[in-house]
Amino acid sequence: MAFHPSLQTRRRLASGIVLLVCFLVAAVAFAQEPYPKFDVFTGYQYINPGGSAPNPNFPPDAPVGQSLPSLNKGAVANFTYNFTRIVGLSAEYGNSFGGTSGDGSLFTDMGILSVGPRFMYRFEGGDFFNEDMISWNRLTGPYNLKPNNGIGALVGGGLEVNVYKHLAVRAAEVDYLWTRHNYSDVVDSSFPSLRRTSLNGVRAASGLDWRFGYPPVAVPAAACSVQPTEVMQGEPITATANATGFNPKHTLNYTWSGTGGKVTGSGNTASIDTTGVAGGQYTVSSNVTDPKAKNAGATCNATFTVKEPPKNPPTMSCSASPSSVQAGTPVTVSCTCTSPDNVPVSVANYTTTGGTISGNGTSATLNTSGLPSGTVTVGATCTDSRGLTNQASTGVTVENPPPPPPPASKLSDCDFTNMSAKRVNKPWRVDNECKGKLDDVAKNLQQNADNKLVIVGNSGPDEKRPNLAAERAVNAKAYLTSGEAKLGIDPSRISCRTGSAGTPTDEFWIVPAGSSFPSDGTQPVDENAVQPVPDHPKPGAKKKKAAPAQQ
């Protein structure tokens, strides 16, 4: 028949599960220390079932219920896997049997298969443990009663004495044993207490616990460090020793020493006084020991450097104002000097590669009179109170102004008197004599590519033709740029103007590069309005009306 646990039984099982979950959650945060990954226990167990079982041969031959006898012959084996130093999961099987009657009628056998958490509280000399397991129980007897299976619980704990690392003796273990059995197929409803009987018994055990899977044994070690690693003479240093591989429950002793400076230690830190220590490299050492463990010690070293007060030369820079001058202009030279070691400094010994220099201290004056164009270097020396020196220099650019360009000059001129005669009546025309002069003008322009030409056209007081002076200038330009002589002068190099000389002439002025034409008394010609006059107009062409003269 199916087994139906009572409400009280279900509550007990639920309470056990909640307790198991709480312990597992708490164990996750527990400090980890060396412990075996698993252990195997084998030993003797004694069981007092603590209850009764039905007698199938009830009256008149025997009583209806029979108290179960103590089972003093038994053995037990347990395997536990340890998740942490405290929490483990156990699986166990034990079997005990016994009886009080010589004919074996009360012979009883109980086998228990259980699983559940174990909590081990470990100490150096011995360990206490607690286990809370759910069990499957198989009960046989008495009176040759056929085997009956039931669900139960096994809750208790005990003490183990450590022999050495891998072996402990379980001196005592006492557990509460509860199980529920259903005998409804043997006992009728007249005896309800025997149809479903509960056992509230005791289990005791002892034996050997073998332990395996320890992590590798940590070797005691120490590492020393100093901060800072390099100091100036007189500055303090802090030394620290970091010990590993020792028993974390023991208080360690630290002994400090050093090859330089005064070392004062307190626990795993020490201070080093470097006052009066000569410059160089030194070592600080720490010896770490565990007074509760034999041969548990480690030594570490760290090096540090002490530097004597610095002797740095001064730093210096010079500048000139202005840095570029015309020869003859004075220049102010300024020099600054500082000591990285904050000692007094002074500036002196000014030198120059050109001109004369006067002054001392942080400022001097350079006289550039008579210097040619080029760069003059001015320098000075800075000296500190310990005699350490440094030098700096700066450059001054001296310029001499170039000579002025030659002034504009009149190269030649043309006379248009012959062209104004009545027999010719072409007062604007450039005749052969004038062309010869223009050829000389073109030669000058060709030989001097930077020269420019200004043509100033004039007219006499009796000449009434409008724009005649402008036409004479424009016609001369046309001969130079595109006339029959093919002189090919760039038109942009030639300017046309009208003058006030009062004569029938063209004046040809050469203007060198950088110079300017003395334009007083002249006016520019609008060459868009005044065009060259052809000597032989095309037949039928309308005579162009002359524009007003530009005076």
GROMACS .gro file of C-alpha atoms in nm, residues 19 63 95 150 160 195 219 254 257 281 292 299 316 347 349 377:
model
   16
   19LEU     CA    1   1.727   2.477   0.756
   63PRO     CA    2   0.072  -1.001   2.212
   95ASN     CA    3   2.261  -0.181   0.893
  150GLY     CA    4   0.948   0.374   0.543
  160GLU     CA    5   3.600   1.364   1.596
  195ARG     CA    6  -0.148  -0.012   1.130
  219VAL     CA    7   5.483   2.755   0.184
  254TYR     CA    8   5.809   4.082   1.243
  257SER     CA    9   6.673   4.565   1.013
  281GLN     CA   10   7.156   5.238  -0.232
  292LYS     CA   11   5.293   2.880   1.734
  299THR     CA   12   6.259   3.669   0.517
  316MET     CA   13   6.964   8.101  -1.820
  347VAL     CA   14   7.473   8.772  -1.451
  349ASN     CA   15   8.053   8.903  -1.878
  377THR     CA   16   7.531   8.724  -3.143
   0.00000   0.00000   0.00000
